Amino acid sequence: MKKVLIINGPNLNMLGIREPGVYGNVTLQTIEQNLRVQAVELGLDLTFVQSNHEGVLIDAIHEAHGTMDGIMINPGAFTHYSYAIRDALGSIDVPAVEIHLSNIHKREEFRHISVTAPVVIGQIAGFGPYGYELGLLALNRYLNQ
Ligand code: DQA
C-alpha cells in the first residue's frame, strides 16, 4: 500500500472560521475525513500533519524521506516566501503535489508567486476543498504510472 503524507501549513487549522468568503465553511477535520474515505477507495495509507511552524513542516518533509511514497502539501502563506520549505521538498526524493483552496493567481500580487511550485509535480488551486480530492487522485495516478 502506497503511503502519502498530507501536510497543511499555517492558519489552515482555522478553516471554517477563517475568511469564509475566500476559503469557505469546510473545516480541515472534514477535509481530512473526506480524504480518509477516498484513500480507502484508492488503497492509500494517509498520514496527516498540520502545523503553524515552519520548522515542524520542514521536519515532517525530511521524515517523509524513505518512509512515504508521496506528499500532498498546502504550505499556506509559506508558499510565497519559504525557501526553506522549498529546499526541504527539493532535498528528498518523494514526489509532491501542491494544493491551494483559493486561486492564488487571481488574488493579491504577493500570492501569485509560489516558491514551492518548481519542486513539485504540479499545483491545484482554486477548487476549494475539492482540490485535495483532485490532488490525491493526481498523486495516486502519478505513483502508479
Ligand atoms: C492558501 C493560499 C495562501 O495564499 C494563503 O496564505 C493560505 C491558504 C490556499 O489554500 O488558498 O494560507 O494556501
PDB file of C-alpha atoms and ligand atoms in Angstrom:
ATOM      1  CA  MET A   1       0.000   0.000   0.000  1.00  0.00           C
ATOM      2  CA  LYS A   2       1.417   3.402  -1.012  1.00  0.00           C
ATOM      3  CA  LYS A   3       1.927   5.896   1.800  1.00  0.00           C
ATOM      4  CA  VAL A   4       1.042   9.563   1.369  1.00  0.00           C
ATOM      5  CA  LEU A   5       1.777  12.426   3.748  1.00  0.00           C
ATOM      6  CA  ILE A   6      -0.812  15.219   3.757  1.00  0.00           C
ATOM      7  CA  ILE A   7       0.713  18.469   5.030  1.00  0.00           C
ATOM      8  CA  ASN A   8      -1.205  21.627   5.854  1.00  0.00           C
ATOM      9  CA  GLY A   9       0.654  24.753   6.853  1.00  0.00           C
ATOM     10  CA  PRO A  10      -0.151  27.847   8.897  1.00  0.00           C
ATOM     11  CA  ASN A  11      -3.697  29.015   9.549  1.00  0.00           C
ATOM     12  CA  LEU A  12      -5.263  26.048   7.765  1.00  0.00           C
ATOM     13  CA  ASN A  13      -6.347  24.739  11.181  1.00  0.00           C
ATOM     14  CA  MET A  14      -8.668  27.789  11.151  1.00  0.00           C
ATOM     15  CA  LEU A  15     -10.630  26.680   8.071  1.00  0.00           C
ATOM     16  CA  GLY A  16     -14.345  27.051   8.735  1.00  0.00           C
ATOM     17  CA  ILE A  17     -13.707  30.189  10.796  1.00  0.00           C
ATOM     18  CA  ARG A  18     -11.089  31.951   8.703  1.00  0.00           C
ATOM     19  CA  GLU A  19     -12.286  34.269   5.895  1.00  0.00           C
ATOM     20  CA  PRO A  20     -15.208  32.064   4.774  1.00  0.00           C
ATOM     21  CA  GLY A  21     -15.710  34.292   1.717  1.00  0.00           C
ATOM     22  CA  VAL A  22     -12.289  33.159   0.473  1.00  0.00           C
ATOM     23  CA  TYR A  23     -11.869  29.694   1.969  1.00  0.00           C
ATOM     24  CA  GLY A  24     -15.462  28.509   2.516  1.00  0.00           C
ATOM     25  CA  ASN A  25     -17.027  26.859   5.557  1.00  0.00           C
ATOM     26  CA  VAL A  26     -15.482  23.413   5.424  1.00  0.00           C
ATOM     27  CA  THR A  27     -13.120  22.610   8.287  1.00  0.00           C
ATOM     28  CA  LEU A  28      -9.739  20.898   7.972  1.00  0.00           C
ATOM     29  CA  GLN A  29     -11.162  18.000  10.011  1.00  0.00           C
ATOM     30  CA  THR A  30     -13.845  17.486   7.344  1.00  0.00           C
ATOM     31  CA  ILE A  31     -11.292  17.720   4.522  1.00  0.00           C
ATOM     32  CA  GLU A  32      -9.132  15.120   6.267  1.00  0.00           C
ATOM     33  CA  GLN A  33     -12.122  12.856   6.902  1.00  0.00           C
ATOM     34  CA  ASN A  34     -13.123  13.007   3.218  1.00  0.00           C
ATOM     35  CA  LEU A  35      -9.540  12.165   2.234  1.00  0.00           C
ATOM     36  CA  ARG A  36      -9.602   9.142   4.580  1.00  0.00           C
ATOM     37  CA  VAL A  37     -12.704   7.837   2.768  1.00  0.00           C
ATOM     38  CA  GLN A  38     -11.120   8.466  -0.636  1.00  0.00           C
ATOM     39  CA  ALA A  39      -7.892   6.774   0.478  1.00  0.00           C
ATOM     40  CA  VAL A  40      -9.780   3.566   1.264  1.00  0.00           C
ATOM     41  CA  GLU A  41     -11.132   3.541  -2.315  1.00  0.00           C
ATOM     42  CA  LEU A  42      -7.681   4.245  -3.771  1.00  0.00           C
ATOM     43  CA  GLY A  43      -5.867   1.880  -1.435  1.00  0.00           C
ATOM     44  CA  LEU A  44      -3.619   4.579   0.021  1.00  0.00           C
ATOM     45  CA  ASP A  45      -2.301   4.877   3.566  1.00  0.00           C
ATOM     46  CA  LEU A  46      -2.523   8.543   4.661  1.00  0.00           C
ATOM     47  CA  THR A  47      -0.703  10.412   7.432  1.00  0.00           C
ATOM     48  CA  PHE A  48      -1.780  13.955   8.346  1.00  0.00           C
ATOM     49  CA  VAL A  49       0.314  16.854   9.629  1.00  0.00           C
ATOM     50  CA  GLN A  50      -0.837  20.418  10.245  1.00  0.00           C
ATOM     51  CA  SER A  51       1.431  22.993  11.815  1.00  0.00           C
ATOM     52  CA  ASN A  52       1.734  26.738  12.082  1.00  0.00           C
ATOM     53  CA  HIS A  53       5.506  26.388  12.481  1.00  0.00           C
ATOM     54  CA  GLU A  54       7.904  26.303   9.560  1.00  0.00           C
ATOM     55  CA  GLY A  55      10.444  24.040  11.287  1.00  0.00           C
ATOM     56  CA  VAL A  56       7.793  21.447  12.147  1.00  0.00           C
ATOM     57  CA  LEU A  57       6.759  21.342   8.476  1.00  0.00           C
ATOM     58  CA  ILE A  58      10.396  21.019   7.388  1.00  0.00           C
ATOM     59  CA  ASP A  59      10.974  18.156   9.859  1.00  0.00           C
ATOM     60  CA  ALA A  60       7.836  16.401   8.570  1.00  0.00           C
ATOM     61  CA  ILE A  61       9.096  16.730   4.975  1.00  0.00           C
ATOM     62  CA  HIS A  62      12.520  15.333   5.940  1.00  0.00           C
ATOM     63  CA  GLU A  63      10.897  12.418   7.774  1.00  0.00           C
ATOM     64  CA  ALA A  64       8.971  11.568   4.600  1.00  0.00           C
ATOM     65  CA  HIS A  65      12.294  10.568   3.008  1.00  0.00           C
ATOM     66  CA  GLY A  66      12.385   6.788   2.917  1.00  0.00           C
ATOM     67  CA  THR A  67       9.055   6.450   4.734  1.00  0.00           C
ATOM     68  CA  MET A  68       6.497   7.987   2.324  1.00  0.00           C
ATOM     69  CA  ASP A  69       5.739   7.444  -1.368  1.00  0.00           C
ATOM     70  CA  GLY A  70       4.153  10.838  -1.947  1.00  0.00           C
ATOM     71  CA  ILE A  71       3.310  14.184  -0.371  1.00  0.00           C
ATOM     72  CA  MET A  72       0.331  16.470  -0.818  1.00  0.00           C
ATOM     73  CA  ILE A  73       1.049  19.888   0.651  1.00  0.00           C
ATOM     74  CA  ASN A  74      -0.788  23.135   1.169  1.00  0.00           C
ATOM     75  CA  PRO A  75       2.026  25.303   2.554  1.00  0.00           C
ATOM     76  CA  GLY A  76      -0.365  28.219   3.265  1.00  0.00           C
ATOM     77  CA  ALA A  77       1.416  31.576   3.206  1.00  0.00           C
ATOM     78  CA  PHE A  78       4.805  29.792   3.291  1.00  0.00           C
ATOM     79  CA  THR A  79       4.082  29.023  -0.380  1.00  0.00           C
ATOM     80  CA  HIS A  80       5.023  32.564  -1.230  1.00  0.00           C
ATOM     81  CA  TYR A  81       8.294  33.016   0.649  1.00  0.00           C
ATOM     82  CA  SER A  82       9.632  29.928   2.400  1.00  0.00           C
ATOM     83  CA  TYR A  83      12.803  28.967   0.574  1.00  0.00           C
ATOM     84  CA  ALA A  84      13.404  26.597   3.497  1.00  0.00           C
ATOM     85  CA  ILE A  85      10.255  24.587   2.740  1.00  0.00           C
ATOM     86  CA  ARG A  86      11.080  24.667  -0.943  1.00  0.00           C
ATOM     87  CA  ASP A  87      14.586  23.357  -0.182  1.00  0.00           C
ATOM     88  CA  ALA A  88      13.161  20.654   2.105  1.00  0.00           C
ATOM     89  CA  LEU A  89      10.875  19.425  -0.686  1.00  0.00           C
ATOM     90  CA  GLY A  90      13.823  19.592  -3.074  1.00  0.00           C
ATOM     91  CA  SER A  91      16.054  17.643  -0.667  1.00  0.00           C
ATOM     92  CA  ILE A  92      14.053  14.435  -0.725  1.00  0.00           C
ATOM     93  CA  ASP A  93      13.163  12.054  -3.473  1.00  0.00           C
ATOM     94  CA  VAL A  94       9.427  11.995  -2.719  1.00  0.00           C
ATOM     95  CA  PRO A  95       7.020  13.385  -5.360  1.00  0.00           C
ATOM     96  CA  ALA A  96       4.749  16.152  -4.085  1.00  0.00           C
ATOM     97  CA  VAL A  97       1.565  17.885  -5.225  1.00  0.00           C
ATOM     98  CA  GLU A  98       0.822  21.461  -4.125  1.00  0.00           C
ATOM     99  CA  ILE A  99      -2.737  22.377  -3.170  1.00  0.00           C
ATOM    100  CA  HIS A 100      -4.437  25.719  -2.639  1.00  0.00           C
ATOM    101  CA  LEU A 101      -8.086  26.160  -1.796  1.00  0.00           C
ATOM    102  CA  SER A 102      -8.159  29.588  -3.422  1.00  0.00           C
ATOM    103  CA  ASN A 103      -6.909  30.559  -6.862  1.00  0.00           C
ATOM    104  CA  ILE A 104      -3.719  32.262  -5.695  1.00  0.00           C
ATOM    105  CA  HIS A 105      -3.171  33.657  -9.198  1.00  0.00           C
ATOM    106  CA  LYS A 106      -6.228  35.886  -9.083  1.00  0.00           C
ATOM    107  CA  ARG A 107      -5.633  37.222  -5.574  1.00  0.00           C
ATOM    108  CA  GLU A 108      -3.143  39.780  -4.205  1.00  0.00           C
ATOM    109  CA  GLU A 109       0.089  40.034  -6.163  1.00  0.00           C
ATOM    110  CA  PHE A 110       2.239  38.549  -3.370  1.00  0.00           C
ATOM    111  CA  ARG A 111       0.222  35.320  -3.697  1.00  0.00           C
ATOM    112  CA  HIS A 112       0.981  34.941  -7.401  1.00  0.00           C
ATOM    113  CA  ILE A 113       4.452  33.637  -6.625  1.00  0.00           C
ATOM    114  CA  SER A 114       4.875  30.098  -5.384  1.00  0.00           C
ATOM    115  CA  VAL A 115       8.462  29.365  -4.403  1.00  0.00           C
ATOM    116  CA  THR A 116       7.500  25.721  -3.900  1.00  0.00           C
ATOM    117  CA  ALA A 117       5.940  25.205  -7.352  1.00  0.00           C
ATOM    118  CA  PRO A 118       9.287  24.427  -9.079  1.00  0.00           C
ATOM    119  CA  VAL A 119       9.939  21.446  -6.782  1.00  0.00           C
ATOM    120  CA  VAL A 120       6.531  19.743  -7.016  1.00  0.00           C
ATOM    121  CA  ILE A 121       4.937  17.662  -9.773  1.00  0.00           C
ATOM    122  CA  GLY A 122       2.097  20.154 -10.149  1.00  0.00           C
ATOM    123  CA  GLN A 123      -0.222  22.576  -8.439  1.00  0.00           C
ATOM    124  CA  ILE A 124      -4.005  22.580  -7.971  1.00  0.00           C
ATOM    125  CA  ALA A 125      -5.540  25.917  -6.983  1.00  0.00           C
ATOM    126  CA  GLY A 126      -8.994  27.435  -6.876  1.00  0.00           C
ATOM    127  CA  PHE A 127     -11.281  24.433  -6.370  1.00  0.00           C
ATOM    128  CA  GLY A 128     -11.744  24.778  -2.613  1.00  0.00           C
ATOM    129  CA  PRO A 129     -11.726  21.538  -0.579  1.00  0.00           C
ATOM    130  CA  TYR A 130     -12.309  19.567  -3.808  1.00  0.00           C
ATOM    131  CA  GLY A 131      -8.711  20.457  -4.715  1.00  0.00           C
ATOM    132  CA  TYR A 132      -7.477  17.987  -2.084  1.00  0.00           C
ATOM    133  CA  GLU A 133      -9.543  15.216  -3.683  1.00  0.00           C
ATOM    134  CA  LEU A 134      -8.206  16.143  -7.133  1.00  0.00           C
ATOM    135  CA  GLY A 135      -4.685  16.293  -5.732  1.00  0.00           C
ATOM    136  CA  LEU A 136      -4.910  12.827  -4.224  1.00  0.00           C
ATOM    137  CA  LEU A 137      -6.249  11.415  -7.499  1.00  0.00           C
ATOM    138  CA  ALA A 138      -3.407  13.064  -9.423  1.00  0.00           C
ATOM    139  CA  LEU A 139      -0.760  11.905  -6.975  1.00  0.00           C
ATOM    140  CA  ASN A 140      -2.164   8.364  -6.965  1.00  0.00           C
ATOM    141  CA  ARG A 141      -2.078   8.269 -10.770  1.00  0.00           C
ATOM    142  CA  TYR A 142       1.496   9.579 -10.748  1.00  0.00           C
ATOM    143  CA  LEU A 143       2.585   6.945  -8.198  1.00  0.00           C
ATOM    144  CA  ASN A 144       1.048   4.139 -10.237  1.00  0.00           C
ATOM    145  CA  GLN A 145       2.268   5.127 -13.693  1.00  0.00           C
TER     146      GLN A 145
HETATM  147  C1  DQA B   1      -3.712  29.147   0.590  1.00  0.00           C
HETATM  148  C2  DQA B   1      -3.367  30.436  -0.153  1.00  0.00           C
HETATM  149  C3  DQA B   1      -2.288  31.215   0.578  1.00  0.00           C
HETATM  150  O1  DQA B   1      -2.011  32.425  -0.113  1.00  0.00           O
HETATM  151  C4  DQA B   1      -2.744  31.567   1.977  1.00  0.00           C
HETATM  152  O2  DQA B   1      -1.707  32.235   2.673  1.00  0.00           O
HETATM  153  C5  DQA B   1      -3.220  30.384   2.731  1.00  0.00           C
HETATM  154  C6  DQA B   1      -4.071  29.418   2.046  1.00  0.00           C
HETATM  155  C7  DQA B   1      -4.902  28.418  -0.046  1.00  0.00           C
HETATM  156  O3  DQA B   1      -5.119  27.263   0.290  1.00  0.00           O
HETATM  157  O4  DQA B   1      -5.636  29.025  -0.856  1.00  0.00           O
HETATM  158  O5  DQA B   1      -2.987  30.247   3.921  1.00  0.00           O
HETATM  159  O6  DQA B   1      -2.595  28.273   0.540  1.00  0.00           O
END
